[in-house]
């Protein structure tokens, strides 16, 4: 019923300020912001927001339940020019990398960038002092029909932390409770 409502109702609009010109995706870079935004759609996987860009932003990392039409401030987290997609978050990007000791199994979602693709998986930079490995079975091939490539933006969850060995395992699938 809520899916039908999303198609029947006009999405909430962001009140335009200034010149009213839309932000161009190719001019955005991670850490840009804050931008005033309005929540257009919410699901258990995240929210879609209008932040006066030529594309809607995918909001990740929000720790609270958002409501359609709610206004908030967002920061650019990642821009994927190939897919024409922008990922945003409500918190300003960290200036320093997360420490491995700050992570726990089940943490996430984190927005990351694929740095290396190997036959057994991919190494992802997601803002931690070390990269994490997404093994082949933890890659969501349905959301990536053309496969993985270096520089691609992905959403990951922590599945294993080895403090002594300084290793991290990641998954593109939300952990089950």
C-alpha atoms as a printed R data frame, in Angstrom:
    type eleno elety resid chain resno      x       y       z
1   ATOM     1    CA   UNK     A     1  0.000   0.000   0.000
2   ATOM     2    CA   UNK     A     2  2.824   2.462   0.778
3   ATOM     3    CA   UNK     A     3  4.472   1.622  -2.572
4   ATOM     4    CA   UNK     A     4  1.272   2.571  -4.378
5   ATOM     5    CA   UNK     A     5  1.098   5.797  -2.336
6   ATOM     6    CA   UNK     A     6  4.610   6.721  -3.464
7   ATOM     7    CA   UNK     A     7  3.484   6.628  -7.094
8   ATOM     8    CA   UNK     A     8  0.145   8.354  -6.566
9   ATOM     9    CA   UNK     A     9  1.358  11.295  -4.470
10  ATOM    10    CA   UNK     A    10  3.545  14.052  -5.804
11  ATOM    11    CA   UNK     A    11  6.944  13.894  -4.041
12  ATOM    12    CA   UNK     A    12  7.713  16.619  -1.504
13  ATOM    13    CA   UNK     A    13  9.576  19.526  -3.064
14  ATOM    14    CA   UNK     A    14 12.564  21.337  -1.696
15  ATOM    15    CA   UNK     A    15 11.980  25.057  -1.341
16  ATOM    16    CA   UNK     A    16 14.295  26.676  -3.893
17  ATOM    17    CA   UNK     A    17 16.673  29.364  -2.698
18  ATOM    18    CA   UNK     A    18 19.080  31.589  -4.596
19  ATOM    19    CA   UNK     A    19 19.232  31.208  -8.355
20  ATOM    20    CA   UNK     A    20 17.233  27.966  -8.330
21  ATOM    21    CA   UNK     A    21 19.783  26.284 -10.578
22  ATOM    22    CA   UNK     A    22 20.283  22.598  -9.900
23  ATOM    23    CA   UNK     A    23 23.677  21.383  -8.683
24  ATOM    24    CA   UNK     A    24 25.516  19.535 -11.421
25  ATOM    25    CA   UNK     A    25 26.584  16.004 -10.529
26  ATOM    26    CA   UNK     A    26 30.004  16.347 -12.169
27  ATOM    27    CA   UNK     A    27 30.788  19.374  -9.981
28  ATOM    28    CA   UNK     A    28 30.019  17.601  -6.696
29  ATOM    29    CA   UNK     A    29 32.806  16.010  -4.711
30  ATOM    30    CA   UNK     A    30 32.899  14.048  -1.457
31  ATOM    31    CA   UNK     A    31 32.774  16.281   1.651
32  ATOM    32    CA   UNK     A    32 30.796  19.029  -0.175
33  ATOM    33    CA   UNK     A    33 27.955  20.459   1.862
34  ATOM    34    CA   UNK     A    34 25.982  20.995   3.872
35  ATOM    35    CA   UNK     A    35 23.017  21.102   1.524
36  ATOM    36    CA   UNK     A    36 19.413  21.595   2.570
37  ATOM    37    CA   UNK     A    37 17.436  18.483   1.588
38  ATOM    38    CA   UNK     A    38 13.948  17.021   1.806
39  ATOM    39    CA   UNK     A    39 13.160  13.306   2.170
40  ATOM    40    CA   UNK     A    40 11.342  12.088  -0.949
41  ATOM    41    CA   UNK     A    41 11.078   8.372  -0.117
42  ATOM    42    CA   UNK     A    42 12.004   6.043   2.765
43  ATOM    43    CA   UNK     A    43 12.588   2.294   2.889
44  ATOM    44    CA   UNK     A    44 14.368  -0.068   5.269
45  ATOM    45    CA   UNK     A    45 17.424   0.179   2.980
46  ATOM    46    CA   UNK     A    46 17.671   3.957   3.270
47  ATOM    47    CA   UNK     A    47 16.102   7.148   2.003
48  ATOM    48    CA   UNK     A    48 16.080   9.198  -1.176
49  ATOM    49    CA   UNK     A    49 16.457  12.954  -0.778
50  ATOM    50    CA   UNK     A    50 16.139  15.990  -3.010
51  ATOM    51    CA   UNK     A    51 19.054  18.344  -2.288
52  ATOM    52    CA   UNK     A    52 18.673  20.571  -5.351
53  ATOM    53    CA   UNK     A    53 20.928  18.412  -7.529
54  ATOM    54    CA   UNK     A    54 20.154  17.175 -11.031
55  ATOM    55    CA   UNK     A    55 19.795  13.693  -9.467
56  ATOM    56    CA   UNK     A    56 18.237  12.627  -6.183
57  ATOM    57    CA   UNK     A    57 20.633  11.630  -3.410
58  ATOM    58    CA   UNK     A    58 20.710   8.214  -1.730
59  ATOM    59    CA   UNK     A    59 20.954   8.860   2.011
60  ATOM    60    CA   UNK     A    60 23.040   6.338   3.974
61  ATOM    61    CA   UNK     A    61 24.137   6.057   7.588
62  ATOM    62    CA   UNK     A    62 21.076   7.646   9.182
63  ATOM    63    CA   UNK     A    63 20.519   6.258  12.662
64  ATOM    64    CA   UNK     A    64 16.910   7.384  13.023
65  ATOM    65    CA   UNK     A    65 13.626   6.774  11.244
66  ATOM    66    CA   UNK     A    66 12.996   9.517   8.696
67  ATOM    67    CA   UNK     A    67  9.632  10.701   7.419
68  ATOM    68    CA   UNK     A    68  8.684  11.675   3.903
69  ATOM    69    CA   UNK     A    69  8.736  15.465   3.567
70  ATOM    70    CA   UNK     A    70 11.184  15.925   6.465
71  ATOM    71    CA   UNK     A    71 13.858  18.550   5.893
72  ATOM    72    CA   UNK     A    72 17.474  17.940   6.861
73  ATOM    73    CA   UNK     A    73 21.046  18.896   6.011
74  ATOM    74    CA   UNK     A    74 23.188  16.497   3.994
75  ATOM    75    CA   UNK     A    75 26.815  16.211   2.912
76  ATOM    76    CA   UNK     A    76 28.073  14.567  -0.271
77  ATOM    77    CA   UNK     A    77 29.684  11.213   0.500
78  ATOM    78    CA   UNK     A    78 30.277   9.773  -2.966
79  ATOM    79    CA   UNK     A    79 29.562  10.587  -6.614
80  ATOM    80    CA   UNK     A    80 29.326   7.813  -9.220
81  ATOM    81    CA   UNK     A    81 29.387   9.489 -12.623
82  ATOM    82    CA   UNK     A    82 29.037   6.162 -14.489
83  ATOM    83    CA   UNK     A    83 25.740   5.363 -12.776
84  ATOM    84    CA   UNK     A    84 24.670   9.003 -12.432
85  ATOM    85    CA   UNK     A    85 24.238   8.582  -8.696
86  ATOM    86    CA   UNK     A    86 25.121  10.581  -5.596
87  ATOM    87    CA   UNK     A    87 25.317   9.211  -2.063
88  ATOM    88    CA   UNK     A    88 24.810  11.618   0.830
89  ATOM    89    CA   UNK     A    89 24.815  11.426   4.619
90  ATOM    90    CA   UNK     A    90 23.600  13.650   7.432
91  ATOM    91    CA   UNK     A    91 26.970  13.855   9.149
92  ATOM    92    CA   UNK     A    92 29.972  15.690   7.819
93  ATOM    93    CA   UNK     A    93 32.619  13.339   6.450
94  ATOM    94    CA   UNK     A    94 35.340  12.350   8.889
95  ATOM    95    CA   UNK     A    95 38.604  14.142   8.472
96  ATOM    96    CA   UNK     A    96 40.482  11.126   9.836
97  ATOM    97    CA   UNK     A    97 40.041   7.466   9.031
98  ATOM    98    CA   UNK     A    98 38.154   5.141  11.406
99  ATOM    99    CA   UNK     A    99 40.354   2.878  13.464
100 ATOM   100    CA   UNK     A   100 39.902  -0.875  13.162
101 ATOM   101    CA   UNK     A   101 39.201  -1.020  16.920
102 ATOM   102    CA   UNK     A   102 36.151   1.255  16.449
103 ATOM   103    CA   UNK     A   103 34.409  -1.336  14.260
104 ATOM   104    CA   UNK     A   104 32.249  -4.227  15.335
105 ATOM   105    CA   UNK     A   105 30.628  -7.120  13.496
106 ATOM   106    CA   UNK     A   106 27.294  -6.016  12.040
107 ATOM   107    CA   UNK     A   107 28.307  -2.344  11.790
108 ATOM   108    CA   UNK     A   108 27.161  -0.413   8.754
109 ATOM   109    CA   UNK     A   109 26.039   0.402   6.239
110 ATOM   110    CA   UNK     A   110 29.147   2.215   5.067
111 ATOM   111    CA   UNK     A   111 29.583   3.727   1.643
112 ATOM   112    CA   UNK     A   112 32.837   2.563   0.093
113 ATOM   113    CA   UNK     A   113 34.833   2.555  -3.105
114 ATOM   114    CA   UNK     A   114 36.270  -0.549  -4.739
115 ATOM   115    CA   UNK     A   115 40.063  -0.204  -4.848
116 ATOM   116    CA   UNK     A   116 41.111  -3.633  -6.171
117 ATOM   117    CA   UNK     A   117 39.272  -6.591  -7.728
118 ATOM   118    CA   UNK     A   118 40.728 -10.073  -7.256
119 ATOM   119    CA   UNK     A   119 39.445 -13.545  -8.299
120 ATOM   120    CA   UNK     A   120 38.325 -14.175  -4.680
121 ATOM   121    CA   UNK     A   121 36.666 -10.798  -4.016
122 ATOM   122    CA   UNK     A   122 37.226  -7.056  -3.878
123 ATOM   123    CA   UNK     A   123 39.040  -4.697  -1.531
124 ATOM   124    CA   UNK     A   124 36.913  -1.745  -0.453
125 ATOM   125    CA   UNK     A   125 37.964   1.589   1.044
126 ATOM   126    CA   UNK     A   126 35.102   2.642   3.324
127 ATOM   127    CA   UNK     A   127 36.786   5.252   5.486
128 ATOM   128    CA   UNK     A   128 38.725   2.914   7.767
129 ATOM   129    CA   UNK     A   129 42.494   2.966   8.257
130 ATOM   130    CA   UNK     A   130 42.646  -0.365   6.375
131 ATOM   131    CA   UNK     A   131 40.606  -1.647   3.457
132 ATOM   132    CA   UNK     A   132 38.132  -4.482   3.923
133 ATOM   133    CA   UNK     A   133 37.693  -7.558   1.748
134 ATOM   134    CA   UNK     A   134 34.303  -8.438   0.264
135 ATOM   135    CA   UNK     A   135 34.556 -12.136  -0.618
136 ATOM   136    CA   UNK     A   136 32.865 -13.415  -3.769
137 ATOM   137    CA   UNK     A   137 29.869 -14.890  -1.901
138 ATOM   138    CA   UNK     A   138 29.261 -11.534  -0.170
139 ATOM   139    CA   UNK     A   139 28.965  -9.580  -3.422
140 ATOM   140    CA   UNK     A   140 25.405  -8.593  -4.316
141 ATOM   141    CA   UNK     A   141 25.461  -9.543  -7.996
142 ATOM   142    CA   UNK     A   142 21.787  -8.625  -8.465
143 ATOM   143    CA   UNK     A   143 22.500  -4.952  -7.719
144 ATOM   144    CA   UNK     A   144 25.694  -5.055  -9.829
145 ATOM   145    CA   UNK     A   145 24.670  -6.832 -13.059
146 ATOM   146    CA   UNK     A   146 27.733  -5.604 -14.956
147 ATOM   147    CA   UNK     A   147 30.108  -6.781 -12.227
148 ATOM   148    CA   UNK     A   148 32.611  -4.961 -10.054
149 ATOM   149    CA   UNK     A   149 35.111  -2.400 -11.219
150 ATOM   150    CA   UNK     A   150 37.762  -0.276  -9.543
151 ATOM   151    CA   UNK     A   151 36.355   3.081  -8.453
152 ATOM   152    CA   UNK     A   152 32.799   1.790  -8.202
153 ATOM   153    CA   UNK     A   153 30.748   2.898  -5.192
154 ATOM   154    CA   UNK     A   154 29.310   0.112  -2.994
155 ATOM   155    CA   UNK     A   155 27.447  -0.189   0.298
156 ATOM   156    CA   UNK     A   156 29.015  -2.584   2.810
157 ATOM   157    CA   UNK     A   157 28.561  -4.037   6.297
158 ATOM   158    CA   UNK     A   158 31.292  -5.357   8.620
159 ATOM   159    CA   UNK     A   159 31.164  -9.162   9.054
160 ATOM   160    CA   UNK     A   160 34.550  -9.926  10.659
161 ATOM   161    CA   UNK     A   161 37.170  -7.919  12.556
162 ATOM   162    CA   UNK     A   162 40.660  -9.260  13.340
163 ATOM   163    CA   UNK     A   163 42.411  -6.621  15.482
164 ATOM   164    CA   UNK     A   164 45.723  -8.472  15.775
165 ATOM   165    CA   UNK     A   165 45.949  -9.423  12.098
166 ATOM   166    CA   UNK     A   166 44.431  -6.068  11.072
167 ATOM   167    CA   UNK     A   167 41.947  -7.698   8.703
168 ATOM   168    CA   UNK     A   168 38.354  -6.827   7.936
169 ATOM   169    CA   UNK     A   169 35.716  -8.846   6.122
170 ATOM   170    CA   UNK     A   170 32.794  -7.008   4.560
171 ATOM   171    CA   UNK     A   171 29.503  -7.951   2.904
172 ATOM   172    CA   UNK     A   172 27.156  -6.142   0.579
173 ATOM   173    CA   UNK     A   173 24.254  -7.843   2.325
174 ATOM   174    CA   UNK     A   174 22.622  -6.447   5.469
175 ATOM   175    CA   UNK     A   175 23.358  -8.816   8.385
176 ATOM   176    CA   UNK     A   176 20.357 -10.703   9.706
177 ATOM   177    CA   UNK     A   177 19.455 -10.079  13.340
